[in-house]
Amino acid sequence: MENREIAEVLIEIADLLELQGANPFRVRAYRNGARTVADTSRPLAEMVEAGEDLTELPGIGKDLASYITELIETGESSVLEEAREKVPSSVRELMRIDGVGPKRAMLFYEELGVETVPELEEALEEGEVGQLPGFGPRSLERLRQGIEDYKRHTERFRLSDADRVVAPLLEYMGAAPGLVAVETAGSYRRRVETVGDIDLIVIGDPPEAIMDHFESYPEAARTEIAGPSRGTIVLKNGLHIDLRILPEESYGAALHYFIGSKAHNIAVRKLGIERGLKINEYGVFRVEGTTGGEDEAPDVGEKIGGAREEDIFEAVGMVWVPPELREDRGEIEAALEDDLPDLVVLDDIRGDLHMHSRWSDGEASIEEMARACAERGYEYMAITDHSVAVRVANGLDPKRLEEQWEEIDEVRKRVPEIEIFRGMEVDILPDGSLDLPDEYLDELDLVIVAVHSRMGLPEAEMTDRIIRGISHPAVDILAHPTGRLINRRNPYAVDLERVMEAARERGVALELNSNPARLDLSDVHLRRARELGVRVAVNTDAHRVANLDLMGYGIDQARRGWLEAEDLINSMGLPEFRRWLEREG
DNA sequence: GCCGTTTTCGGCCCGACTGTTTTCAGTCG
């Protein structure tokens, strides 16, 4: 059982408990536990098998540890079964509609017998929802809209799709009257691989004029909320944009608060409480103690900061934390010790080691790719077309590969400013053998291996297949190690822990594929690779010149995985990289 | 349900907006 599956069970229990009106802190405990499990790269199943104590993990106590153990050992969860008896799990889906939380979902279920979104839509059309208490005409209309949005876009948006929306939006907002500054926040700013909405922070005056300008955005389909300091518009493509307008003296506090993540904020605020401070989006305040009555809120005293983000971190004894790390995955502790990683930046990249040309399924010639790489300031690059097994991609057989080498030799002469390595993306066949004879593998400067077929193999077989594949002494890099496509295809079943250990022993690097549809490895796995001492290659897998610019997405993801330049192989200068290629596996 | 250098019990981050049951619950981030 994979961690992802365990986390899903804990989330399902949390949802069901929430629907049943359980203690909200108990619900949160399950969600926190789920987050811990999802953020742990080591398989919990392995930890259980080794007899390790799961309560060592943050947010996992005696109860959750026993539920997880039961789940791993039996494949079932009695707690989940029990929760499902009270509410059908399909009711959870209702909560995904904007404006519907646990209370309303439960109201629909108990009063109308509604268990699914289509049933809710029907009840709405039949006028049944209008009979419920608390549902006036505005609520009904909002629910109708919410269902429409739900049907149109149930998935989160890929970061690259969000980027295309954000650039023109920022330009438009920059022209708002009285605007001083506008910045992105939220998961977009943290560069999470997918985003649910876009958060904008604005400093300016008067707020009403800025909010009017915001609501008038030509791409907006409608306004969801428009208060004095907060608004939401929905774009024609279904993406929600949240805007917060704040005074300049609160800029840093607001930025910190709205960049999140929620878990990071909670942890920082807790540190504040320990120091007698109250932290909110307006600033950092000293708490003066209560003035009397039992339910009296603590008196908020002197404001001691908030104009700069650093004010927040300094107030609780931390150094500034890059947004990509703000997930409460250890960055709080590291920042308290001033021991954060020196995160990799795009400028650290000296070469792109995975790209295709017209020889297989690329759209540009080798020379076009070489010149484009040189323009990006790279010292080296590798042409890595597909091997023959990938027939749909016009994979090269040995004969065509030899012909390609002649062309590479010619391009080397014409584009001397960059070193072009002869590479290939060689398929790992279902039995783990490589799709190219040894004598050709030996002639290549750089060998990438990858799985493109039979992705449904059972985990043990897939793991053995991949480990056998990377065990060939000619192999340098394992490409897109899990095969996932964001929102489209799940990762194939593979024990990455074993693959990573094998890669480290053999001196093979794992790829971080920068294509925003892949971003494979994930942030959590990258972090694990770093812990295990496995080197990483951040590559674009470009199939045309413009794709070379996808490197930035790989860097974003690498930063989320805590990677430093020295964790990568393609941050090495050319001489050092040559030595790496010559290494003994 | 978790957690503890003020605590093994009693806390658990904090604020904005909406609609409607006119004083606040529900939802969201």
PDB file of N, CA and C (backbone and C1' of nucleotides) in Angstrom, chain A residues 23 28 59 61 99 101 104 134 136 225 229-230 257 262 269 278 282, chain B residues 1-3 12-21 26-29:
ATOM      1  N   ASN A  23     -16.158  16.597  16.355  1.00  0.00           N
ATOM      2  CA  ASN A  23     -15.280  17.635  16.877  1.00  0.00           C
ATOM      3  C   ASN A  23     -14.315  18.095  15.778  1.00  0.00           C
ATOM      4  N   ARG A  28      -9.499  17.730  12.093  1.00  0.00           N
ATOM      5  CA  ARG A  28      -8.225  18.292  11.684  1.00  0.00           C
ATOM      6  C   ARG A  28      -7.081  17.318  11.940  1.00  0.00           C
ATOM      7  N   GLY A  59       2.122  14.566  14.129  1.00  0.00           N
ATOM      8  CA  GLY A  59       0.673  14.498  13.929  1.00  0.00           C
ATOM      9  C   GLY A  59       0.122  13.091  13.917  1.00  0.00           C
ATOM     10  N   GLY A  61      -0.467  10.011  16.282  1.00  0.00           N
ATOM     11  CA  GLY A  61      -0.444   9.540  17.664  1.00  0.00           C
ATOM     12  C   GLY A  61      -0.769   8.063  17.736  1.00  0.00           C
ATOM     13  N   GLY A  99     -19.321  26.918  -1.978  1.00  0.00           N
ATOM     14  CA  GLY A  99     -20.408  27.386  -1.127  1.00  0.00           C
ATOM     15  C   GLY A  99     -21.106  26.267  -0.376  1.00  0.00           C
ATOM     16  N   GLY A 101     -20.526  23.344   2.277  1.00  0.00           N
ATOM     17  CA  GLY A 101     -19.638  22.740   3.260  1.00  0.00           C
ATOM     18  C   GLY A 101     -20.315  21.540   3.877  1.00  0.00           C
ATOM     19  N   ARG A 104     -24.279  22.008   4.902  1.00  0.00           N
ATOM     20  CA  ARG A 104     -25.264  22.013   3.814  1.00  0.00           C
ATOM     21  C   ARG A 104     -25.306  20.673   3.091  1.00  0.00           C
ATOM     22  N   GLY A 134     -33.069  28.450   5.246  1.00  0.00           N
ATOM     23  CA  GLY A 134     -31.820  29.154   4.951  1.00  0.00           C
ATOM     24  C   GLY A 134     -31.502  29.258   3.477  1.00  0.00           C
ATOM     25  N   GLY A 136     -32.662  31.129   0.471  1.00  0.00           N
ATOM     26  CA  GLY A 136     -33.391  32.164  -0.245  1.00  0.00           C
ATOM     27  C   GLY A 136     -32.973  32.159  -1.701  1.00  0.00           C
ATOM     28  N   ILE A 225     -17.660  37.511  -5.016  1.00  0.00           N
ATOM     29  CA  ILE A 225     -17.661  38.263  -3.761  1.00  0.00           C
ATOM     30  C   ILE A 225     -17.058  39.626  -4.055  1.00  0.00           C
ATOM     31  N   SER A 229     -12.566  44.838   1.373  1.00  0.00           N
ATOM     32  CA  SER A 229     -11.142  44.503   1.353  1.00  0.00           C
ATOM     33  C   SER A 229     -10.875  43.182   0.647  1.00  0.00           C
ATOM     34  N   ARG A 230     -11.935  42.545   0.206  1.00  0.00           N
ATOM     35  CA  ARG A 230     -11.746  41.201  -0.343  1.00  0.00           C
ATOM     36  C   ARG A 230     -12.748  40.953  -1.466  1.00  0.00           C
ATOM     37  N   TYR A 257       0.894  35.983   5.033  1.00  0.00           N
ATOM     38  CA  TYR A 257      -0.309  35.244   5.358  1.00  0.00           C
ATOM     39  C   TYR A 257      -0.921  34.597   4.117  1.00  0.00           C
ATOM     40  N   LYS A 262      -1.289  27.148   4.528  1.00  0.00           N
ATOM     41  CA  LYS A 262      -2.072  27.177   5.752  1.00  0.00           C
ATOM     42  C   LYS A 262      -1.313  26.504   6.906  1.00  0.00           C
ATOM     43  N   ARG A 269       2.255  30.991  13.553  1.00  0.00           N
ATOM     44  CA  ARG A 269       1.431  31.670  14.557  1.00  0.00           C
ATOM     45  C   ARG A 269       1.568  31.031  15.922  1.00  0.00           C
ATOM     46  N   LYS A 278       0.687  38.055  18.690  1.00  0.00           N
ATOM     47  CA  LYS A 278      -0.439  37.664  17.867  1.00  0.00           C
ATOM     48  C   LYS A 278      -0.085  38.064  16.436  1.00  0.00           C
ATOM     49  N   TYR A 282      -2.542  41.579   9.254  1.00  0.00           N
ATOM     50  CA  TYR A 282      -2.286  43.018   9.393  1.00  0.00           C
ATOM     51  C   TYR A 282      -0.946  43.324  10.048  1.00  0.00           C
TER      52      TYR A 282
ATOM     53  P    DG B   1     -10.541   9.271  17.966  1.00  0.00           P
ATOM     54  O5'  DG B   1      -9.423  10.362  17.589  1.00  0.00           O
ATOM     55  C5'  DG B   1      -8.931  10.407  16.277  1.00  0.00           C
ATOM     56  C4'  DG B   1      -7.643  11.194  16.270  1.00  0.00           C
ATOM     57  C3'  DG B   1      -6.610  10.732  17.294  1.00  0.00           C
ATOM     58  O3'  DG B   1      -5.338  10.856  16.689  1.00  0.00           O
ATOM     59  C1'  DG B   1      -7.231  12.968  17.763  1.00  0.00           C
ATOM     60  P    DC B   2      -3.978  10.503  17.493  1.00  0.00           P
ATOM     61  O5'  DC B   2      -3.388  11.978  17.700  1.00  0.00           O
ATOM     62  C5'  DC B   2      -3.157  12.802  16.559  1.00  0.00           C
ATOM     63  C4'  DC B   2      -2.412  14.050  16.973  1.00  0.00           C
ATOM     64  C3'  DC B   2      -1.212  13.777  17.883  1.00  0.00           C
ATOM     65  O3'  DC B   2      -0.114  14.550  17.442  1.00  0.00           O
ATOM     66  C1'  DC B   2      -2.745  15.255  18.970  1.00  0.00           C
ATOM     67  P    DC B   3       1.315  14.189  18.038  1.00  0.00           P
ATOM     68  O5'  DC B   3       1.548  15.361  19.094  1.00  0.00           O
ATOM     69  C5'  DC B   3       1.238  16.707  18.765  1.00  0.00           C
ATOM     70  C4'  DC B   3       1.304  17.532  20.034  1.00  0.00           C
ATOM     71  C3'  DC B   3       2.385  17.041  21.005  1.00  0.00           C
ATOM     72  O3'  DC B   3       3.330  18.087  21.210  1.00  0.00           O
ATOM     73  C1'  DC B   3       0.286  17.361  22.116  1.00  0.00           C
ATOM     74  P    DC B  12      -7.052  27.674  22.077  1.00  0.00           P
ATOM     75  O5'  DC B  12      -6.476  26.669  20.987  1.00  0.00           O
ATOM     76  C5'  DC B  12      -5.058  26.516  20.868  1.00  0.00           C
ATOM     77  C4'  DC B  12      -4.784  25.398  19.895  1.00  0.00           C
ATOM     78  C3'  DC B  12      -5.432  25.627  18.517  1.00  0.00           C
ATOM     79  O3'  DC B  12      -4.475  25.475  17.498  1.00  0.00           O
ATOM     80  C1'  DC B  12      -5.980  23.486  19.346  1.00  0.00           C
ATOM     81  P    DC B  13      -4.706  26.143  16.066  1.00  0.00           P
ATOM     82  O5'  DC B  13      -4.481  27.687  16.336  1.00  0.00           O
ATOM     83  C5'  DC B  13      -3.173  28.194  16.279  1.00  0.00           C
ATOM     84  C4'  DC B  13      -3.199  29.549  15.642  1.00  0.00           C
ATOM     85  C3'  DC B  13      -4.258  30.464  16.234  1.00  0.00           C
ATOM     86  O3'  DC B  13      -3.715  31.778  16.270  1.00  0.00           O
ATOM     87  C1'  DC B  13      -4.654  30.196  13.917  1.00  0.00           C
ATOM     88  P    DC B  14      -4.486  32.932  17.064  1.00  0.00           P
ATOM     89  O5'  DC B  14      -5.323  33.628  15.910  1.00  0.00           O
ATOM     90  C5'  DC B  14      -4.655  34.231  14.816  1.00  0.00           C
ATOM     91  C4'  DC B  14      -5.651  34.654  13.797  1.00  0.00           C
ATOM     92  C3'  DC B  14      -6.879  35.381  14.357  1.00  0.00           C
ATOM     93  O3'  DC B  14      -6.778  36.739  13.976  1.00  0.00           O
ATOM     94  C1'  DC B  14      -7.424  33.881  12.595  1.00  0.00           C
ATOM     95  P    DG B  15      -7.877  37.800  14.446  1.00  0.00           P
ATOM     96  O5'  DG B  15      -8.617  38.137  13.086  1.00  0.00           O
ATOM     97  C5'  DG B  15      -7.846  38.567  11.981  1.00  0.00           C
ATOM     98  C4'  DG B  15      -8.641  38.411  10.720  1.00  0.00           C
ATOM     99  C3'  DG B  15      -9.969  39.181  10.710  1.00  0.00           C
ATOM    100  O3'  DG B  15      -9.952  40.038   9.590  1.00  0.00           O
ATOM    101  C1'  DG B  15     -10.270  36.950   9.963  1.00  0.00           C
ATOM    102  P    DA B  16     -11.180  41.018   9.303  1.00  0.00           P
ATOM    103  O5'  DA B  16     -11.797  40.330   8.014  1.00  0.00           O
ATOM    104  C5'  DA B  16     -10.976  40.170   6.856  1.00  0.00           C
ATOM    105  C4'  DA B  16     -11.830  39.745   5.697  1.00  0.00           C
ATOM    106  C3'  DA B  16     -13.113  40.571   5.533  1.00  0.00           C
ATOM    107  O3'  DA B  16     -13.295  40.850   4.161  1.00  0.00           O
ATOM    108  C1'  DA B  16     -13.660  38.272   5.884  1.00  0.00           C
ATOM    109  P    DC B  17     -14.438  41.867   3.703  1.00  0.00           P
ATOM    110  O5'  DC B  17     -15.577  40.858   3.263  1.00  0.00           O
ATOM    111  C5'  DC B  17     -15.313  39.938   2.220  1.00  0.00           C
ATOM    112  C4'  DC B  17     -16.484  38.998   2.067  1.00  0.00           C
ATOM    113  C3'  DC B  17     -17.832  39.723   1.996  1.00  0.00           C
ATOM    114  O3'  DC B  17     -18.431  39.406   0.754  1.00  0.00           O
ATOM    115  C1'  DC B  17     -17.900  37.878   3.510  1.00  0.00           C
ATOM    116  P    DT B  18     -19.782  40.109   0.320  1.00  0.00           P
ATOM    117  O5'  DT B  18     -20.817  38.944   0.592  1.00  0.00           O
ATOM    118  C5'  DT B  18     -20.569  37.659   0.043  1.00  0.00           C
ATOM    119  C4'  DT B  18     -21.652  36.718   0.489  1.00  0.00           C
ATOM    120  C3'  DT B  18     -23.051  37.342   0.418  1.00  0.00           C
ATOM    121  O3'  DT B  18     -23.822  36.619  -0.511  1.00  0.00           O
ATOM    122  C1'  DT B  18     -22.651  36.301   2.543  1.00  0.00           C
ATOM    123  P    DG B  19     -25.220  37.209  -1.015  1.00  0.00           P
ATOM    124  O5'  DG B  19     -26.234  36.444  -0.061  1.00  0.00           O
ATOM    125  C5'  DG B  19     -26.161  35.026   0.005  1.00  0.00           C
ATOM    126  C4'  DG B  19     -27.054  34.545   1.121  1.00  0.00           C
ATOM    127  C3'  DG B  19     -28.455  35.177   1.083  1.00  0.00           C
ATOM    128  O3'  DG B  19     -29.399  34.134   1.266  1.00  0.00           O
ATOM    129  C1'  DG B  19     -27.437  35.585   3.194  1.00  0.00           C
ATOM    130  P    DT B  20     -30.907  34.428   1.055  1.00  0.00           P
ATOM    131  O5'  DT B  20     -31.438  34.255   2.540  1.00  0.00           O
ATOM    132  C5'  DT B  20     -30.920  33.200   3.340  1.00  0.00           C
ATOM    133  C4'  DT B  20     -31.132  33.533   4.789  1.00  0.00           C
ATOM    134  C3'  DT B  20     -32.540  34.057   5.102  1.00  0.00           C
ATOM    135  O3'  DT B  20     -33.071  33.294   6.172  1.00  0.00           O
ATOM    136  C1'  DT B  20     -30.903  35.470   6.030  1.00  0.00           C
ATOM    137  P    DT B  21     -34.652  33.221   6.320  1.00  0.00           P
ATOM    138  O5'  DT B  21     -34.829  33.796   7.796  1.00  0.00           O
ATOM    139  C5'  DT B  21     -35.788  33.191   8.643  1.00  0.00           C
ATOM    140  C4'  DT B  21     -35.201  33.048  10.044  1.00  0.00           C
ATOM    141  C3'  DT B  21     -34.317  34.208  10.498  1.00  0.00           C
ATOM    142  O3'  DT B  21     -35.062  35.208  11.108  1.00  0.00           O
ATOM    143  C1'  DT B  21     -33.206  32.153  10.937  1.00  0.00           C
ATOM    144  P    DG B  26     -24.414  26.110  11.158  1.00  0.00           P
ATOM    145  O5'  DG B  26     -23.717  26.482   9.769  1.00  0.00           O
ATOM    146  C5'  DG B  26     -24.525  26.885   8.667  1.00  0.00           C
ATOM    147  C4'  DG B  26     -23.624  27.300   7.540  1.00  0.00           C
ATOM    148  C3'  DG B  26     -22.460  26.337   7.279  1.00  0.00           C
ATOM    149  O3'  DG B  26     -22.583  25.877   5.940  1.00  0.00           O
ATOM    150  C1'  DG B  26     -21.722  28.604   7.318  1.00  0.00           C
ATOM    151  P    DT B  27     -21.543  24.840   5.341  1.00  0.00           P
ATOM    152  O5'  DT B  27     -20.468  25.782   4.645  1.00  0.00           O
ATOM    153  C5'  DT B  27     -20.901  26.730   3.682  1.00  0.00           C
ATOM    154  C4'  DT B  27     -19.732  27.589   3.280  1.00  0.00           C
ATOM    155  C3'  DT B  27     -18.444  26.817   2.975  1.00  0.00           C
ATOM    156  O3'  DT B  27     -18.175  26.939   1.591  1.00  0.00           O
ATOM    157  C1'  DT B  27     -18.039  28.786   4.259  1.00  0.00           C
ATOM    158  P    DC B  28     -16.923  26.195   0.933  1.00  0.00           P
ATOM    159  O5'  DC B  28     -15.784  27.290   1.029  1.00  0.00           O
ATOM    160  C5'  DC B  28     -16.023  28.581   0.489  1.00  0.00           C
ATOM    161  C4'  DC B  28     -14.862  29.469   0.839  1.00  0.00           C
ATOM    162  C3'  DC B  28     -13.508  28.784   0.635  1.00  0.00           C
ATOM    163  O3'  DC B  28     -12.861  29.385  -0.474  1.00  0.00           O
ATOM    164  C1'  DC B  28     -13.613  30.001   2.704  1.00  0.00           C
ATOM    165  P    DG B  29     -11.539  28.727  -1.104  1.00  0.00           P
ATOM    166  O5'  DG B  29     -10.378  29.537  -0.410  1.00  0.00           O
ATOM    167  C5'  DG B  29     -10.373  30.961  -0.493  1.00  0.00           C
ATOM    168  C4'  DG B  29      -9.306  31.478   0.435  1.00  0.00           C
ATOM    169  C3'  DG B  29      -7.987  30.710   0.338  1.00  0.00           C
ATOM    170  O3'  DG B  29      -6.902  31.620   0.289  1.00  0.00           O
ATOM    171  C1'  DG B  29      -8.697  30.809   2.573  1.00  0.00           C
TER     172       DG B  29
END
